[in-house]
Coordinates of C-alpha atoms and ligand atoms in Angstrom, one line a residue:
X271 CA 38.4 0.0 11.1
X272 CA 41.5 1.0 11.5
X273 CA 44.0 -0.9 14.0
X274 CA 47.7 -0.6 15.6
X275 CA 49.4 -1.2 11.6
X276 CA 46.8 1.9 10.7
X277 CA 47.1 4.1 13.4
X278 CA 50.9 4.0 13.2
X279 CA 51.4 4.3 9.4
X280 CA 49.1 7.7 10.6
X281 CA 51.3 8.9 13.1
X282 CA 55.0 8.4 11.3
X283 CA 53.3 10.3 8.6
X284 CA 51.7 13.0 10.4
X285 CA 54.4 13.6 12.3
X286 CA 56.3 15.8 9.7
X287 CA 52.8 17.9 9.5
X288 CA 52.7 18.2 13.1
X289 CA 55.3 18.3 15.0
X290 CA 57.8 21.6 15.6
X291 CA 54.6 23.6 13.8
X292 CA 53.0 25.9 15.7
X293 CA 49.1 26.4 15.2
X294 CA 47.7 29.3 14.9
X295 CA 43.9 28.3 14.5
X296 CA 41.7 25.1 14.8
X297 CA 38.5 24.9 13.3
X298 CA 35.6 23.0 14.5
X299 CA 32.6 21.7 13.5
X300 CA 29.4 21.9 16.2
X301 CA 29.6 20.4 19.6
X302 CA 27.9 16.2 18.8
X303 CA 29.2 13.3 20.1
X304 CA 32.5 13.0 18.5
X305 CA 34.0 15.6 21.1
X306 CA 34.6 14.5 24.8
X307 CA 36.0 17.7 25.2
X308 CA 33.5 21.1 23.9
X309 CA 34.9 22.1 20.3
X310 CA 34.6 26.0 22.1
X311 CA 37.3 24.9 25.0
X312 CA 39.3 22.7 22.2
X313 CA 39.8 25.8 19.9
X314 CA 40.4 27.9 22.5
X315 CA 43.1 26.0 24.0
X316 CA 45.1 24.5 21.1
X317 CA 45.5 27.8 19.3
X318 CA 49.2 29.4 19.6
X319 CA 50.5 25.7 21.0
X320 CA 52.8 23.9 19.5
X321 CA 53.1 20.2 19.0
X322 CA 56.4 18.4 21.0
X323 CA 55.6 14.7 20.1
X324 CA 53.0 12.2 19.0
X325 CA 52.6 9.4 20.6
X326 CA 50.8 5.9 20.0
X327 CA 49.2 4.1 22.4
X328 CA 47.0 1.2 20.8
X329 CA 44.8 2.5 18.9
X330 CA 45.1 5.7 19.9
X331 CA 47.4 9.0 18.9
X332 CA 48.8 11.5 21.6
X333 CA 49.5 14.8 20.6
X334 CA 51.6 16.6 23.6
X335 CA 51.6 20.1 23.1
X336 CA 54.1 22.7 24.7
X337 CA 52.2 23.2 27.5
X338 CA 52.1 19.7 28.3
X339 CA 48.6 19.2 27.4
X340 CA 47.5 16.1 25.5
X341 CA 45.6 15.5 22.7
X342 CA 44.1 12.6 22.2
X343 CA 42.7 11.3 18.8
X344 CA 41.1 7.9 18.1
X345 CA 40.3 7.4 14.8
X346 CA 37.0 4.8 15.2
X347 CA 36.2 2.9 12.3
X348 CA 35.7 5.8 9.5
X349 CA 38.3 8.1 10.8
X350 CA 40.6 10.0 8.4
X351 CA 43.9 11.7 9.8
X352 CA 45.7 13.8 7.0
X353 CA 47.3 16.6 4.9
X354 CA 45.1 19.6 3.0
X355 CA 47.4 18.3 0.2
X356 CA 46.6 14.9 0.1
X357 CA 45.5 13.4 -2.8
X358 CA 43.0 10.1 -2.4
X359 CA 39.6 8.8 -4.1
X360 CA 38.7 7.9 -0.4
X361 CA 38.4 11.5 0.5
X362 CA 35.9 12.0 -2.6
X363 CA 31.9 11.3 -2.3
X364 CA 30.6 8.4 -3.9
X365 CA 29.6 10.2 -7.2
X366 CA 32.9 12.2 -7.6
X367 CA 34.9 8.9 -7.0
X368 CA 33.5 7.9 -10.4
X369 CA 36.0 8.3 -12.3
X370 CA 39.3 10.7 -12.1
X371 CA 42.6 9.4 -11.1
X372 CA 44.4 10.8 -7.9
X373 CA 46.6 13.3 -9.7
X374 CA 43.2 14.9 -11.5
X375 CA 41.6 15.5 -8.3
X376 CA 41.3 19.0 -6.6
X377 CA 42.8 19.7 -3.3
X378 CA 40.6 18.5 -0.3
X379 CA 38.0 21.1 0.8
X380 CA 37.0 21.1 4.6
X381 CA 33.0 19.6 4.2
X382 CA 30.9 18.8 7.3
X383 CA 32.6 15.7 8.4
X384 CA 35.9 17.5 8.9
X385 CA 35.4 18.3 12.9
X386 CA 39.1 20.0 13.2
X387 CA 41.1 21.6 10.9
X388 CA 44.1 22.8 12.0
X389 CA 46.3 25.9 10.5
X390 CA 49.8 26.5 11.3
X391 CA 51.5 30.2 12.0
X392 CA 53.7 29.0 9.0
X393 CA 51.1 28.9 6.5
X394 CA 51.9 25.7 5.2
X395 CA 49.8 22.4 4.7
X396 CA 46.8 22.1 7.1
X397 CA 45.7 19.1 8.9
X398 CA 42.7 17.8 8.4
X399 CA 41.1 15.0 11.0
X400 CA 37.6 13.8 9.3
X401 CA 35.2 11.4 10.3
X402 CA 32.3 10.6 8.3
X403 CA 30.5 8.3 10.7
X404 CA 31.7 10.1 14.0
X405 CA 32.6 7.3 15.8
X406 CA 36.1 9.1 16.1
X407 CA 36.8 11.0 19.4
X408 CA 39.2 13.8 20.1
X409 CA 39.3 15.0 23.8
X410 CA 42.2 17.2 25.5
X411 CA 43.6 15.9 28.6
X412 CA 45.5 18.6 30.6
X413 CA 49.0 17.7 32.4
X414 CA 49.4 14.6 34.3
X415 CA 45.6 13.9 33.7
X416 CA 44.6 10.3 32.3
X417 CA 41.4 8.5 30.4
X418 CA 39.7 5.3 31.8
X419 CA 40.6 4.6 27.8
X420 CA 44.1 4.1 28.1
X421 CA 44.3 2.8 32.0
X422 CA 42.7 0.0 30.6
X423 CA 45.3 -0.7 27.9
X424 CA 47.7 -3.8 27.9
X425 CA 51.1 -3.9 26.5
X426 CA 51.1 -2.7 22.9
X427 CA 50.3 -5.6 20.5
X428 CA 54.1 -4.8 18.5
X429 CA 55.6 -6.4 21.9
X430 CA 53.3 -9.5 22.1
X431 CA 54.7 -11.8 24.4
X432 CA 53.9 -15.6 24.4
X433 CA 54.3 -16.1 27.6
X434 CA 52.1 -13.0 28.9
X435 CA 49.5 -14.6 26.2
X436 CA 49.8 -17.7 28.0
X437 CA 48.9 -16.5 31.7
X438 CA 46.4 -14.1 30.3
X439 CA 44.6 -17.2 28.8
X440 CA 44.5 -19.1 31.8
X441 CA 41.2 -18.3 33.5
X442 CA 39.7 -17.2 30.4
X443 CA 36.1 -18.5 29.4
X444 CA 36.4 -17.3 25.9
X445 CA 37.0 -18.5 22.4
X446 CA 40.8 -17.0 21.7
X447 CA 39.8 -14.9 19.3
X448 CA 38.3 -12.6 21.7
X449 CA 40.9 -12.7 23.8
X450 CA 43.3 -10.9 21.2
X451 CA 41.0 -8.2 20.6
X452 CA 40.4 -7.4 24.0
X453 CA 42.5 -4.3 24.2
X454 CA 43.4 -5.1 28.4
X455 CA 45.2 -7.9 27.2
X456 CA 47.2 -6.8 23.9
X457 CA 46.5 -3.0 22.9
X458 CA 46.4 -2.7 19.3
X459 CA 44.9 -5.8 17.6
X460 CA 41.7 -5.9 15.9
X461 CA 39.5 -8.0 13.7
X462 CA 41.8 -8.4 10.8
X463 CA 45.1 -8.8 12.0
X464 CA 43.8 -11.4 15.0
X465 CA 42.4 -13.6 12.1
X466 CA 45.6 -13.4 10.1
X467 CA 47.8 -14.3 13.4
X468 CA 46.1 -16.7 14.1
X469 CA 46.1 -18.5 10.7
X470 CA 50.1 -17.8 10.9
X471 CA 49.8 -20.0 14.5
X472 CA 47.4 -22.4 12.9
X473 CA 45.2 -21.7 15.8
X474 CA 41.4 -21.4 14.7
X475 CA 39.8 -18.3 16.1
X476 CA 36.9 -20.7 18.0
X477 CA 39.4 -22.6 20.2
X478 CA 38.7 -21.9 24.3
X479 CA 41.9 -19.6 25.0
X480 CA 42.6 -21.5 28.3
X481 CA 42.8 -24.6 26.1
X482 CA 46.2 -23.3 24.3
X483 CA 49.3 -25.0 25.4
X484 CA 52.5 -22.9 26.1
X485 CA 53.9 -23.6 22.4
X486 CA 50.5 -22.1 20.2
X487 CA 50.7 -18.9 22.8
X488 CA 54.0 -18.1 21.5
X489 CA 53.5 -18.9 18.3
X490 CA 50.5 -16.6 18.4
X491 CA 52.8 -13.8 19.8
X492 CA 55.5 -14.2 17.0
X493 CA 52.6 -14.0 14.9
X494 CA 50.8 -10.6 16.0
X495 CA 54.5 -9.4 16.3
X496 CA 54.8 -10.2 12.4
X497 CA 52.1 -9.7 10.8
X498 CA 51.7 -6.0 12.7
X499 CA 55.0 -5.3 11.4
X500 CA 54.7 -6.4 7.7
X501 CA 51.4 -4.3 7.4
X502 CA 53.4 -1.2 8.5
X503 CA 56.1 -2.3 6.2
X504 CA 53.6 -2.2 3.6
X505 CA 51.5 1.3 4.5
X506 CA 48.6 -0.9 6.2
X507 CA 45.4 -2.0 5.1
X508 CA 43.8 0.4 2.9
X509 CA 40.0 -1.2 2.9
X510 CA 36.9 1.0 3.2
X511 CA 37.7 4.9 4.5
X512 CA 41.0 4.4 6.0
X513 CA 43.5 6.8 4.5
X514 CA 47.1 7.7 5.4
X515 CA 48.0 11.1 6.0
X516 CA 49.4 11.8 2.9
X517 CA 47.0 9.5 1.1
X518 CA 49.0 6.6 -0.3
X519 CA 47.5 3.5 0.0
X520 CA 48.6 0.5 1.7
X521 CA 49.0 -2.6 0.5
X522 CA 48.5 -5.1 3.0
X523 CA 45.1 -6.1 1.7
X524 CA 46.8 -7.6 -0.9
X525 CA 48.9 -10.2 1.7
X526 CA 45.8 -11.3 3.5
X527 CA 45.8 -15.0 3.5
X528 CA 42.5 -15.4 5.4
X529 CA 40.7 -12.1 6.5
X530 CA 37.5 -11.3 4.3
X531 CA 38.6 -14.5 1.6
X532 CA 36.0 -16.8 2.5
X533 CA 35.1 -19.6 -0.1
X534 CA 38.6 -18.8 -1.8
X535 CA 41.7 -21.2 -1.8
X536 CA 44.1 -21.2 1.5
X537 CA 47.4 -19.9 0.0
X538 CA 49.0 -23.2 1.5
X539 CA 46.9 -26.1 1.0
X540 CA 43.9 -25.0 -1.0
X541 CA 41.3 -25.8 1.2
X542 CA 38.5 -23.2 1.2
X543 CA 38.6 -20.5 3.8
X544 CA 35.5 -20.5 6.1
X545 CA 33.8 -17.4 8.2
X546 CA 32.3 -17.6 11.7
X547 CA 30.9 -15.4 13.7
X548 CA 32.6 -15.3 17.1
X549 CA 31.5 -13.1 19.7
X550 CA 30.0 -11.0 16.9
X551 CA 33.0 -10.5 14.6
X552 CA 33.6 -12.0 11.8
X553 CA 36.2 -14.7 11.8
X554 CA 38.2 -16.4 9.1
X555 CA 40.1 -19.7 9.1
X556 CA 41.5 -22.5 7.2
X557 CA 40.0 -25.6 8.2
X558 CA 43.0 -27.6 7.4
X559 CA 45.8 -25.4 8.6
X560 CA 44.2 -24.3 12.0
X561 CA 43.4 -26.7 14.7
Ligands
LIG240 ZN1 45.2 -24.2 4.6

């Protein structure tokens, strides 16, 4: 799924595709569950706007249009925000991925999972938003309106703050892993970049959060803080069907030191990682390095 490294390696690289371009057409696919606002009222209101900015909060994108309506885009876990002339084997089906290379791949063709598909007045690239799984949302917010969805936010997980970590973990009842990827508290973090914080804090994931002193809560925030900004350093995680917009991977998945390496060797002292399940996420630690 993609989180805040993800979402924001999306939107510097969308931006050139979307911003200052006006649109001349969106297409749909049928009304279902993926749009909180009708794909009819969508197409008839984005056509002939332009996009002014695109914003991040957490893990969502805002697209503020000339009219000062807002877009908003949340990319779910199978998401995939990005150019008709990107080039990646994760926009392929299973038996085309088979076997040709990036660069001997046909341009993307709109399929059924591609719910908007938008066409500039300048004929250039398209932008595609797909979503295989539909567990992405798009929904148009007019001026000055709000979503329960990002009232609820906290501070974006890039500005982590110990000490905010500290009071938030006071009357907590929960292990601290569930406290970063409550999205009240920090907006942003998810399952992999709480697990590799933590191991950076030599926290482990199952400790009671109101049991952290003052000193492990700002570790912890120096830790989101870095760890968010080496994965968009790096182009982000590029694991399962997450794909940047103009379909480089990432290569953070190759700096994990904990997250999905369970029963291999912890980069500092060797001990095997372990997996737990913690409030019904996965969770990986080293038993040595994290008290
Ligand atoms: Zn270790």
């Amino acid at each position: 799924m993609p989180e805040l490294p993800e979402v924001e390696v999306t939107r510097r690289r969308i931006v050139p595709l979307l911003v200052g371009r006006r649109i001349e057409a969106v297409h749909t696919t049928p009304d279902s569950y993926f749009f909180l606002t009708p794909p009819d009222v969508l197409r008839d209101r984005v056509a002939d706007r332009t996009v002014t900015h695109l914003e991040r909060k957490g893990k969502y994108l805002l697209a503020v249009l000339d009219d000062d309506c807002r877009l908003l885009i949340h990319l779910g876990m199978t998401g995939q925000l990005f150019s008709s002339e990107a080039r990646s084997v994760r926009l392929l089906s299973a038996t085309a991925r088979s076997s040709l290379a990036p660069e001997e791949q046909d341009a993307f063709r709109a399929d059924e999972h591609t719910h908007l598909a938008v066409n500039f007045v300048d004929r250039g690239p398209r932008v595609y938003f797909r979503d295989v799984r539909k567990f992405g949302k798009v929904m148009l917010l007019e001026p000055g309106e709000s979503h329960p969805r990002l009232d609820r936010l906290g501070p974006d997980a890039l500005e982590a703050d110990g000490e905010l970590l500290f009071r938030a973990s006071r009357k907590r009842k929960v292990p601290v892993k569930s406290l970063l990827l409550d999205q009240a508290v920090l907006a942003g973090v998810g399952n992999i970049y709480a697990d590799e914080a933590l191991f950076r804090a030599g926290v482990r994931p199952g400790r009671g959060a109101a049991r952290l002193n003052r000193r492990e809560c700002h570790d912890l925030a120096t830790g989101i803080r870095s760890v968010l900004k080496r994965s968009i350093e790096t182009g982000g995680s590029s694991i399962s069907d997450y794909v940047s917009p103009d379909g480089r991977d990432g290569r953070f998945q190759d700096e994990r030191r904990v997250y999905a390496r369970r029963g291999e060797a912890c980069m500092v002292c060797g001990a095997a990682i372990r997996r737990r399940v913690i409030g019904q996420r996965s969770s990986h630690y080293c038993p040595v390095c994290q008290s």
